[in-house]
CSV table of C-alpha atoms and ligand atoms in Angstrom, one decimal:
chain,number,residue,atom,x,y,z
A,726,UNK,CA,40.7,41.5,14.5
A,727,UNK,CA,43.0,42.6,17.6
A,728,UNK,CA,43.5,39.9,19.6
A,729,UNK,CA,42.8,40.2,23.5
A,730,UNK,CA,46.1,41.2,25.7
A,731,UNK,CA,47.8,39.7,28.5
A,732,UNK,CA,47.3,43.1,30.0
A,733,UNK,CA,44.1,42.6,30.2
A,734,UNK,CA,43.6,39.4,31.6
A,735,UNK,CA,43.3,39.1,35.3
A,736,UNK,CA,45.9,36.8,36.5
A,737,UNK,CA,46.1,37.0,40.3
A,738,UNK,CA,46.1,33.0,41.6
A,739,UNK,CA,45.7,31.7,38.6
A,740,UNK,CA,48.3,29.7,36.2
A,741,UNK,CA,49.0,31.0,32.9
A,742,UNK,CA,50.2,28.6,30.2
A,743,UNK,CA,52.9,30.7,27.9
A,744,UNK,CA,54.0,29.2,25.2
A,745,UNK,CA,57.2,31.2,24.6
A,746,UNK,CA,59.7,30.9,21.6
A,747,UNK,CA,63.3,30.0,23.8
A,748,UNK,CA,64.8,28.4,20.5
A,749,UNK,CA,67.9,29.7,21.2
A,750,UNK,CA,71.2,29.1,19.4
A,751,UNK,CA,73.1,27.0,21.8
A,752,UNK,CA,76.9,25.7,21.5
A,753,UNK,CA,78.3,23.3,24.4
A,754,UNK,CA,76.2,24.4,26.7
A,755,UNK,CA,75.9,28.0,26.4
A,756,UNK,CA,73.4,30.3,25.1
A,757,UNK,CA,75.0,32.5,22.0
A,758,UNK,CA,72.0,35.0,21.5
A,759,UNK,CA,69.5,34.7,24.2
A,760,UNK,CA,67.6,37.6,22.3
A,761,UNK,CA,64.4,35.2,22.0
A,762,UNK,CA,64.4,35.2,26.1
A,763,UNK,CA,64.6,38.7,26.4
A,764,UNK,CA,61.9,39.7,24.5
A,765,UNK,CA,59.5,37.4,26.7
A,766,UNK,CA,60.5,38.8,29.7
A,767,UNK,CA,57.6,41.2,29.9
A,768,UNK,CA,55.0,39.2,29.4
A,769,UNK,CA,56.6,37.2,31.8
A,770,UNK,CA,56.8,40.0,34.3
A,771,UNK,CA,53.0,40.8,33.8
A,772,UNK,CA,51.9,37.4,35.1
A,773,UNK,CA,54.3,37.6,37.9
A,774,UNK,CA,54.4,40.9,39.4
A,775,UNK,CA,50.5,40.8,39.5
A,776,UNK,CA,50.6,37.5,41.5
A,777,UNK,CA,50.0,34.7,38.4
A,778,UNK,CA,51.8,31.6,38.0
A,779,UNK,CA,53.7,31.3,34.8
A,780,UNK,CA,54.1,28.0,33.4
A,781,UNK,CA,56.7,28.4,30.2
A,782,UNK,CA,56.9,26.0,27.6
A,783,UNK,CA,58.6,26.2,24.1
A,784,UNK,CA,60.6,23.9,21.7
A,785,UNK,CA,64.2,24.0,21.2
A,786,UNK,CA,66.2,22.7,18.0
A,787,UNK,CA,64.9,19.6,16.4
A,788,UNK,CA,64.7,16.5,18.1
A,789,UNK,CA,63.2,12.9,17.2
A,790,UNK,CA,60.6,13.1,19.4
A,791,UNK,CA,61.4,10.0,20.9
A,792,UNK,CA,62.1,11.3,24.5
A,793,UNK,CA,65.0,13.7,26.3
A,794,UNK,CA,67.9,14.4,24.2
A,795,UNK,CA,70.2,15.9,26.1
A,796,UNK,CA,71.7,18.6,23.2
A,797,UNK,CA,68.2,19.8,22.9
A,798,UNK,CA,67.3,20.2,26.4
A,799,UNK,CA,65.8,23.7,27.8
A,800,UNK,CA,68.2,23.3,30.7
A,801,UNK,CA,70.4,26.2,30.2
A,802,UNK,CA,67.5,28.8,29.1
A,803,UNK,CA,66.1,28.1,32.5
A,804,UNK,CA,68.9,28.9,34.2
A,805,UNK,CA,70.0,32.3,31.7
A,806,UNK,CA,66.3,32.9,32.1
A,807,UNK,CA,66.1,33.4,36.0
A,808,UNK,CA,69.3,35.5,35.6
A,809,UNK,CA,67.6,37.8,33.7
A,810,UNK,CA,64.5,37.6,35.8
A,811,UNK,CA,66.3,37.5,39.4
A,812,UNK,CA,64.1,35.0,40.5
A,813,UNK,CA,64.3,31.2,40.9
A,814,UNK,CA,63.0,29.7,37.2
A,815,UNK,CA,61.6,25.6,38.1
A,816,UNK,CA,62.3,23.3,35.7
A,817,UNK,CA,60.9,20.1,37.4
A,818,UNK,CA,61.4,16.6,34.5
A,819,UNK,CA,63.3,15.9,31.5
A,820,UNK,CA,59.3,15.3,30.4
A,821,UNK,CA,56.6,18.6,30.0
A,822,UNK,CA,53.5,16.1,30.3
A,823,UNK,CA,54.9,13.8,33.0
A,824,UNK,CA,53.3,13.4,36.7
A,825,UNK,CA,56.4,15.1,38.1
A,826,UNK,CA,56.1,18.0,35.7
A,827,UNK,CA,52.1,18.1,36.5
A,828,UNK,CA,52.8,17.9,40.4
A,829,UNK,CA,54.9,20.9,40.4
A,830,UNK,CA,52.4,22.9,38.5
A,831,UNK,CA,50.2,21.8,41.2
A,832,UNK,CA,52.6,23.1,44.0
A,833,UNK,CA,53.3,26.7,42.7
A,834,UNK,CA,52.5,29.8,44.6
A,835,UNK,CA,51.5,33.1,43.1
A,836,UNK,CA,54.7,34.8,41.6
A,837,UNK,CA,56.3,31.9,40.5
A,838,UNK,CA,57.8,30.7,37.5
A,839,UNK,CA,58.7,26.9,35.6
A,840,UNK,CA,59.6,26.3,32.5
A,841,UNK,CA,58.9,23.1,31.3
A,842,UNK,CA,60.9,20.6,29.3
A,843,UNK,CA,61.3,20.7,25.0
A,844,UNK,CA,57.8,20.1,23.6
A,845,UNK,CA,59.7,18.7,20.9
A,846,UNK,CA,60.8,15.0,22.9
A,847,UNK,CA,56.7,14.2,22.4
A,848,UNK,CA,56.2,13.6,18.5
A,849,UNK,CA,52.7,14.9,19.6
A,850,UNK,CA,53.8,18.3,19.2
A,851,UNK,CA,54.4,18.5,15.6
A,852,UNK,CA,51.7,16.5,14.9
A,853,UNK,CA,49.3,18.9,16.8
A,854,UNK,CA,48.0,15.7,18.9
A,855,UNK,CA,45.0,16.2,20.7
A,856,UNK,CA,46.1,13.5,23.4
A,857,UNK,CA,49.3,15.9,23.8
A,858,UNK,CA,47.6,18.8,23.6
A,859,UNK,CA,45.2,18.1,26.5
A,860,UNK,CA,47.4,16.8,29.1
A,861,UNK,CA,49.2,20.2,28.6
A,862,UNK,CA,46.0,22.0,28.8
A,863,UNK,CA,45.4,20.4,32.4
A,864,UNK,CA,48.4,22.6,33.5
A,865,UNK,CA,46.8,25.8,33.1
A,866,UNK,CA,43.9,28.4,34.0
A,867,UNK,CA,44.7,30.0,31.0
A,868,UNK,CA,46.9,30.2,28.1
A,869,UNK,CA,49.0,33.1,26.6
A,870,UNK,CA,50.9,32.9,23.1
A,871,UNK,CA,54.1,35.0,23.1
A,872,UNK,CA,55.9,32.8,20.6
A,873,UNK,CA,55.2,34.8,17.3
A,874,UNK,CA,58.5,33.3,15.8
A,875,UNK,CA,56.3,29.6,15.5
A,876,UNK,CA,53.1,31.5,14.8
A,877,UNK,CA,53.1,30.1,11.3
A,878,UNK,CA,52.9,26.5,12.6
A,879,UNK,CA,50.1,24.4,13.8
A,880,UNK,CA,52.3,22.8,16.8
A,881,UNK,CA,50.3,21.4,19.2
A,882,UNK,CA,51.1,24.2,21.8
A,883,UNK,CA,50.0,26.6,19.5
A,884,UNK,CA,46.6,25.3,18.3
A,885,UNK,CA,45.3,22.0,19.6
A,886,UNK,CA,46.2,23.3,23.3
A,887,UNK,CA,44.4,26.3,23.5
A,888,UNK,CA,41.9,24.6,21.9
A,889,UNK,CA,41.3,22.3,24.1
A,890,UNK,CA,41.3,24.6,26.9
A,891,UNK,CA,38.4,26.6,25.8
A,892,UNK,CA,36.5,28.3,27.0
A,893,UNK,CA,39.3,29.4,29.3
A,894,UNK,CA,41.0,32.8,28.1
A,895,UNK,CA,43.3,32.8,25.4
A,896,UNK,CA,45.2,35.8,25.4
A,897,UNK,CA,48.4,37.0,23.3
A,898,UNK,CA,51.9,37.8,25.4
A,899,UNK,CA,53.3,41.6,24.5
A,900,UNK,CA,55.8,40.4,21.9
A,901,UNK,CA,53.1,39.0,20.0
A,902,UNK,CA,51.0,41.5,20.5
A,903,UNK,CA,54.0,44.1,19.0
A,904,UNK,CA,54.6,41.9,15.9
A,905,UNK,CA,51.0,42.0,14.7
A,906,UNK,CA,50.0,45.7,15.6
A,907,UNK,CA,53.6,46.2,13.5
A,908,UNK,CA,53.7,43.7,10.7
A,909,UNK,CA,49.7,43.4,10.1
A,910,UNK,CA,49.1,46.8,10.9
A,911,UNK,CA,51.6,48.0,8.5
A,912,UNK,CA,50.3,46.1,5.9
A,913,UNK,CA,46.8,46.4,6.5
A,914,UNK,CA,46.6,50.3,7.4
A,915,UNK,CA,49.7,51.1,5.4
A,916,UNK,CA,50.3,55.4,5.0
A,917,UNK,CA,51.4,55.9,1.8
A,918,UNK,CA,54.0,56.0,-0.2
A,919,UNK,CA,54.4,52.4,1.1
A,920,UNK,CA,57.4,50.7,0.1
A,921,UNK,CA,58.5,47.3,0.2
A,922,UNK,CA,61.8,46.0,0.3
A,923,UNK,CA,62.9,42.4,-0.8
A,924,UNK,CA,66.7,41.2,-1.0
A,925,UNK,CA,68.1,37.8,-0.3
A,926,UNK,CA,69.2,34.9,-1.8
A,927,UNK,CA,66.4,33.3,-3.7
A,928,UNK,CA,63.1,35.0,-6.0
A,929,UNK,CA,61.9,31.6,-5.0
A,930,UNK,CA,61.8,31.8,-1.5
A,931,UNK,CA,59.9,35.4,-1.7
A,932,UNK,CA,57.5,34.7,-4.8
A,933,UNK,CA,54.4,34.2,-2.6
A,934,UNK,CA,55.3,37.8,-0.7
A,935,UNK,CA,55.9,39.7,-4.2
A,936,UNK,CA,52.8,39.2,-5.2
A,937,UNK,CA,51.0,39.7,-2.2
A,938,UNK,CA,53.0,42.9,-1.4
A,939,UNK,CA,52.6,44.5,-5.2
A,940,UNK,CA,48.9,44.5,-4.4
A,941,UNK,CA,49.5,46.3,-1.7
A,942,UNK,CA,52.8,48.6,-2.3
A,943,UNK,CA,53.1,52.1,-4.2
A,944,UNK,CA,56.9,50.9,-4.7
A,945,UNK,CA,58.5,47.7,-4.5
A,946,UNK,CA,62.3,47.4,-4.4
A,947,UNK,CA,64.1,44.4,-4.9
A,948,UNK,CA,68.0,44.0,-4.1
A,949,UNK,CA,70.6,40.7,-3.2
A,950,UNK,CA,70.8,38.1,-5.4
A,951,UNK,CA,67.2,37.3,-6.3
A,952,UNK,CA,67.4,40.6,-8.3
A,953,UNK,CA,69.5,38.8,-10.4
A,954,UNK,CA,66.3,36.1,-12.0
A,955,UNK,CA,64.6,38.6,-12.4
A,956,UNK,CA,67.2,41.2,-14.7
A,957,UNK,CA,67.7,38.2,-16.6
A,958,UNK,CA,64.4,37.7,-16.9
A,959,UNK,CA,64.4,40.9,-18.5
A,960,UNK,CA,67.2,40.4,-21.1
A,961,UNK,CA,69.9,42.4,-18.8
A,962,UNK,CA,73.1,40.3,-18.8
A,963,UNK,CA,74.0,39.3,-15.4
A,964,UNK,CA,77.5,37.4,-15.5
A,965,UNK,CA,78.1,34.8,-13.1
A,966,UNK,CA,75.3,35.9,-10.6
A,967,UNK,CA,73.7,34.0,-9.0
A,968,UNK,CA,70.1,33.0,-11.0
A,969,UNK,CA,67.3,30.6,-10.5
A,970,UNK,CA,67.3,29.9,-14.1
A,971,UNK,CA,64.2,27.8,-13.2
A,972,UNK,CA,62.0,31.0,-11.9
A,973,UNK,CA,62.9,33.1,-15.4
A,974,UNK,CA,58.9,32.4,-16.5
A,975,UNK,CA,57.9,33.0,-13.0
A,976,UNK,CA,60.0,36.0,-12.8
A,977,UNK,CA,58.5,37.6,-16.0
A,978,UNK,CA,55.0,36.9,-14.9
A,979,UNK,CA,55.7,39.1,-11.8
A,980,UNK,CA,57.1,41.7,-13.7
A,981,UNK,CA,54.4,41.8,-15.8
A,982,UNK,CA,52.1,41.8,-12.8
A,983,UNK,CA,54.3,44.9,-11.9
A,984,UNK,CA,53.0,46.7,-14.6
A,985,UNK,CA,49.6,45.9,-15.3
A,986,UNK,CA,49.1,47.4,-11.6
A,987,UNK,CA,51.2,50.7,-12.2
A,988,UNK,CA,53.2,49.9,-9.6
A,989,UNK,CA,57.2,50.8,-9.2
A,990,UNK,CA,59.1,48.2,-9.7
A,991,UNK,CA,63.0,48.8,-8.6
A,992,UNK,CA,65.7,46.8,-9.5
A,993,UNK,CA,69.2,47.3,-9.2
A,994,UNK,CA,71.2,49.2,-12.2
A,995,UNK,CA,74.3,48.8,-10.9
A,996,UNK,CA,76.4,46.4,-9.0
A,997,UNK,CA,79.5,46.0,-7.0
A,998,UNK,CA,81.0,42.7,-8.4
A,999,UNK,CA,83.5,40.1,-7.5
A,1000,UNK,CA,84.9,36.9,-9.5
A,1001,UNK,CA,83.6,34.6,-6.6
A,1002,UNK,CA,81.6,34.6,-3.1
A,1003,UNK,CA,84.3,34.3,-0.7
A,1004,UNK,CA,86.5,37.0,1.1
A,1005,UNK,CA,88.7,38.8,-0.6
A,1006,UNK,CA,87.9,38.1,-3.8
A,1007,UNK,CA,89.3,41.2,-6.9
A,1008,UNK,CA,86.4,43.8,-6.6
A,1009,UNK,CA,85.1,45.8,-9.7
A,1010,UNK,CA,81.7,48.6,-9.8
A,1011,UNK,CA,79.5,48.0,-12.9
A,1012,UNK,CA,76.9,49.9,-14.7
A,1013,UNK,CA,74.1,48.1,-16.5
A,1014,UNK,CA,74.9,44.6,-18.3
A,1015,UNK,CA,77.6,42.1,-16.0
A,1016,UNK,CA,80.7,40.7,-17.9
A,1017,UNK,CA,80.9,36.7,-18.0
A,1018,UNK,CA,83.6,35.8,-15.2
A,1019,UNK,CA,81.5,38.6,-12.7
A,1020,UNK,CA,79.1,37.8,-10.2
A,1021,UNK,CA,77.0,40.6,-8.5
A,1022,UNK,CA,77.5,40.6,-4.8
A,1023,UNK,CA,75.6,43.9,-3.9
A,1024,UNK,CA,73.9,47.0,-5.2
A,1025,UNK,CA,76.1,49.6,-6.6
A,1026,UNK,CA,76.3,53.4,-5.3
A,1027,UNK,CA,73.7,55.3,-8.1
A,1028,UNK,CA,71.1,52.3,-7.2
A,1029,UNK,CA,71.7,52.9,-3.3
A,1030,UNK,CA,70.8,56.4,-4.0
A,1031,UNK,CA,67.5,55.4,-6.4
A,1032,UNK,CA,66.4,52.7,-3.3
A,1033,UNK,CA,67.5,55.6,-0.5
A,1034,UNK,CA,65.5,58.1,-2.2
A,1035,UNK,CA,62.4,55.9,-2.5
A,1036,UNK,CA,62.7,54.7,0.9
A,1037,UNK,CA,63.1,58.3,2.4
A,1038,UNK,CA,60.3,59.8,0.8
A,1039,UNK,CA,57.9,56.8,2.0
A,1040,UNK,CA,55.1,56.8,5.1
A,1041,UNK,CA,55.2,53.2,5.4
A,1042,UNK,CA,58.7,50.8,4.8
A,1043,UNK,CA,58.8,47.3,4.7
A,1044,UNK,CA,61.6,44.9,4.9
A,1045,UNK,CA,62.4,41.9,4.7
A,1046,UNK,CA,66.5,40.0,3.2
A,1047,UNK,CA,69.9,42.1,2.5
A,1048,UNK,CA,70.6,44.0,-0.4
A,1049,UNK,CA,74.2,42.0,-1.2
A,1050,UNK,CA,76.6,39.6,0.6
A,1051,UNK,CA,76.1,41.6,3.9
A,1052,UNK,CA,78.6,39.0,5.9
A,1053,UNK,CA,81.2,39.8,3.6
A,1054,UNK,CA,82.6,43.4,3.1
A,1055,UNK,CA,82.8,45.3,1.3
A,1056,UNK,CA,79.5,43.9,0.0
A,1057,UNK,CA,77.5,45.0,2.8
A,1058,UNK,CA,77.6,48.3,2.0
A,1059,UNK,CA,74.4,48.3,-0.2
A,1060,UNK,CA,72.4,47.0,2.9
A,1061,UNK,CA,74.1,49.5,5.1
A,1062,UNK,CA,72.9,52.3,2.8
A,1063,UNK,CA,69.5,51.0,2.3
A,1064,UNK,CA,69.1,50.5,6.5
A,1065,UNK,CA,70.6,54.0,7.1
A,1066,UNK,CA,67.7,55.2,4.6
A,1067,UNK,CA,64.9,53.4,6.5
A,1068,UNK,CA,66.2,54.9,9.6
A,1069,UNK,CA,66.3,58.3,8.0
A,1070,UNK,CA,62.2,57.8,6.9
A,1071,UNK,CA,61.8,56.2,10.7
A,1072,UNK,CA,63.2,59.8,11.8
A,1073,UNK,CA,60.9,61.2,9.6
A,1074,UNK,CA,57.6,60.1,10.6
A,1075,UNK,CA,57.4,56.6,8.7
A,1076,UNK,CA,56.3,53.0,10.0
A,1077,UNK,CA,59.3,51.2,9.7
A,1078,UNK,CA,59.3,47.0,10.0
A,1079,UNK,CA,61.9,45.0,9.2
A,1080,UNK,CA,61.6,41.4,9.4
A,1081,UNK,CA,63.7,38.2,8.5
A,1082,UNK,CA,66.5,36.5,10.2
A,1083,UNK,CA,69.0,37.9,8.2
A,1084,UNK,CA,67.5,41.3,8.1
A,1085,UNK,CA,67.2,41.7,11.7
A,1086,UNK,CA,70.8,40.1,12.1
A,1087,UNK,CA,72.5,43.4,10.0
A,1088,UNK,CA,70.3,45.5,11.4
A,1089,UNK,CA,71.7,44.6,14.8
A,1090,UNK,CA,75.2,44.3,13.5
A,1091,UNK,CA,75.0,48.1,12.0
A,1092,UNK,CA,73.9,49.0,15.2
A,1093,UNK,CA,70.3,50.6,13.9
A,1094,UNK,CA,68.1,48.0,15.5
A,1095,UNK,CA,66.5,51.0,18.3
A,1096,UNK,CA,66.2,53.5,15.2
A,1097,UNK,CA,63.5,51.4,12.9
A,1098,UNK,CA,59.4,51.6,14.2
A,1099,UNK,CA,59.9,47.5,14.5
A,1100,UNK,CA,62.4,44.2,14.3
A,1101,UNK,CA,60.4,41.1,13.8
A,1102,UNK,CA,61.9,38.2,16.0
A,1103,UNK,CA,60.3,36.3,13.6
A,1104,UNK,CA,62.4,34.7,10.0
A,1105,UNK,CA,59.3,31.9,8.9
A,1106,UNK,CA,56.7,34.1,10.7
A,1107,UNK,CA,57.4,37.1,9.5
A,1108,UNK,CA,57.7,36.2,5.5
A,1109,UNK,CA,54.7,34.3,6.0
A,1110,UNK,CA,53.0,37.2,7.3
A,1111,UNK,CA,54.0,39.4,4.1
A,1112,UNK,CA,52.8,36.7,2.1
A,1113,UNK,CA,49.6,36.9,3.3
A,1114,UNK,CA,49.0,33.8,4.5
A,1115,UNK,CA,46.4,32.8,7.0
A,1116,UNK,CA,47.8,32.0,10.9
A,1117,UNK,CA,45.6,29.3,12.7
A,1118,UNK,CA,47.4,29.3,15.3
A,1119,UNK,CA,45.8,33.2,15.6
A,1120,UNK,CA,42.4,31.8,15.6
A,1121,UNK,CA,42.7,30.1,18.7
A,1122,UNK,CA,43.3,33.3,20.4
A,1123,UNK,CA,40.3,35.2,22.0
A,1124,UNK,CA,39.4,38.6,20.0
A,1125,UNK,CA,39.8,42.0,22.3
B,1116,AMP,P1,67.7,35.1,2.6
B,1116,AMP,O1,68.0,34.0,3.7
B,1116,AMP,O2,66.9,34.6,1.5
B,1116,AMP,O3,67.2,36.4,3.2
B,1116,AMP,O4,69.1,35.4,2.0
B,1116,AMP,C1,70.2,35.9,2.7
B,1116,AMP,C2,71.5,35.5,2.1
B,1116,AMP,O5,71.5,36.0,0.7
B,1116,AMP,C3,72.6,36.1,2.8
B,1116,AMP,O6,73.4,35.1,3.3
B,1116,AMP,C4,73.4,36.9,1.7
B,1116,AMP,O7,74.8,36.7,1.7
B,1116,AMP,C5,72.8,36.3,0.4
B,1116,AMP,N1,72.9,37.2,-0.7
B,1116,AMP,C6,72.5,38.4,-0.8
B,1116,AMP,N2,72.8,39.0,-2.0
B,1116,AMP,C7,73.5,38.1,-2.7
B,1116,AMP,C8,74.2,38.1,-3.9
B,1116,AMP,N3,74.1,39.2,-4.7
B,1116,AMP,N4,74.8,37.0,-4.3
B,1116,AMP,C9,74.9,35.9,-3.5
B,1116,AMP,N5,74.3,35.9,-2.3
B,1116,AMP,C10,73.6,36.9,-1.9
């Protein structure tokens, strides 16, 4: 069910809990990729310019939970964020529930914005403690969730608060609105042909979305080094590449799953190889089985042109780990390839989502992140979305 928007919540006087997702890579001091504040700014925006009160709060890194740590504090994103906003950003205690960070909730006037301190210093937030959660609730009229990237977790802020706020609106921010109406709505109403694409480093780390996605896919394609299990699983010689010797049974069972279902199961047929994962290593193209001594470090050019040609003729593309060592060249030509193709079915008419930490990291770096349908902020999320998996923190949310 669509969840009800932001949009459509009448905010004038009123303050609007957000939990945002501001877990922001940060070295000495200084934001590196302050991506994750970007994308909140129009939800942001929406409370503000219609005269709400937004009161922000998120985690940042992994602290103790015993109190302020000062290399996880939210301090900097409070000041980047009111650059990007031009407009003052509060951030009143080193505490989110203390009676200093409550009186300055009290004193806001309409238009203005506070963030409050790491949710992580309580251990009540990963515990999802109602205690927690309802001195949090106090702060607010009503509560937004624009933090799909911690969708998957049952956090205090992202259950037991809204929650405990009820029957007070619950309402989902515009970034989390776009990852659902892209990532569920893709699955869910796929056009077809719909292909998926898996890459990465381990089959055991995308089993659970295999086998939800071949009930769901006309085509599945599967690149990186998790391709590897499963050509060994069946009988292909892979060299030194890197296999999850433990996932072989596993492996075979999805193939075989594959099959029984009629579905297209793509795997690569030839590789560019090198004698070891690190730069520079000798280089050699190979067709079919791998020689000992050779490790598989990305799809080779006839399977770039099998996946491309799969991937241009589909309605619906989704995508989630690298085809090959993408950090490393030449071994990120494979992925190129692939992400030139989903642009080229994006162009075409598809529904393009691309999901995944590492996905959404080359897509940026090849400079193709504008030309897809949809990049999931999401790494966690956005897997656990393609495996299916049930979000409580969803159910919290009033329906549109
Ligand atoms: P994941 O986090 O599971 O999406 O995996 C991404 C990582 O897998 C990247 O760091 C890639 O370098 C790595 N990777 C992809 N293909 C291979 C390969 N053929 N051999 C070794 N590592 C790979």
């Amino acid at each position: 069910m669509p969840k009800r928007s932001i949009r459509d919540l009448p905010v004038a006087g009123r303050r609007v809990l957000v939990r945002v997702d501001f877990n922001v890579p940060i070295e000495e001091g200084r934001i590196t990729d302050d991506r994750r504040i970007r994308s909140a700014i129009p939800t942001i925006r929406s409370v503000l310019s219609r005269g709400g009160r937004a009161i922000l709060m998120s985690h940042l890194g992994r602290p103790e939970g015993q109190g302020f740590e000062a290399d996880a504090t939210l301090r900097p994103v409070a000041a980047r964020l009111a650059e990007l906003l031009g407009t003052p950003v509060g951030f009143p205690s080193e505490d989110c529930i203390d009676a200093k960070a409550a009186g300055a909730v009290q004193a806001m006037k309409d238009g203005e914005v506070l963030l409050l301190e790491n949710l992580r210093f309580h251990k009540g937030e990963k515990k999802g403690d109602a205690g927690f959660a309802a001195k949090l609730a106090a702060l607010g009229d009503a509560y937004c969730n624009d933090a799909f990237g911690t969708c998957h977790r049952t956090d205090a802020s992202m259950h037991a608060v809204p929650m405990a706020m009820k029957p007070r609106p619950a309402v989902a921010g515009f970034l989390l609105e776009a990852e659902l109406k892209y990532l569920q709505g893709a699955i869910a109403g796929a056009r077809r042909p719909f292909v998926a694409i898996l890459g990465g480093a381990k089959v055991s780390d995308k089993l659970a979305a295999i086998r939800n996605l071949l009930e769901k896919v006309d085509v599945l394609v599967v690149g990186g080094a998790m391709a590897y299990t499963l050509l060994k699983a069946q009988g292909v010689a892979v060299g030194a590449s890197r296999v999850e010797d433990a996932m072989l049974g596993e492996a075979r069972s999805v193939i075989e799953l594959a099959r029984e279902k009629g579905k297209r199961l793509l795997l690569p047929s030839d590789h560019v190889c090198g004698k070891a994962l690190e730069a520079g290593t000798p280089t050699s193209p190979v067709t079919g089985a791998i020689p000992e001594g050779w490790m598989g470090l990305d799809i080779g050019p006839s399977t770039s042109k099998e996946f491309g040609d799969a991937i241009r003729a589909a309605r619906t593309v989704v995508w989630n780990g690298p085809m090959g060592v993408f950090e490393m060249p030449p071994f990120d030509r494979g992925t190129r390839e692939v992400a030139r193709a989903v642009v080229d079915a994006t162009a075409a008419g598809a529904t393009t989502v691309a999901g995944g930490g590492d996905t959404a990291a080359a897509v940026e770096a090849f400079g193709l992140a504008e030309k897809l349908s949809h990049v999931s902020t999401g790494g966690g999320a956005s897997l656990e979305m393609l495996e299916g998996r049930h979000f409580q923190s969803l159910d919290a949310l009033d329906e549109a």
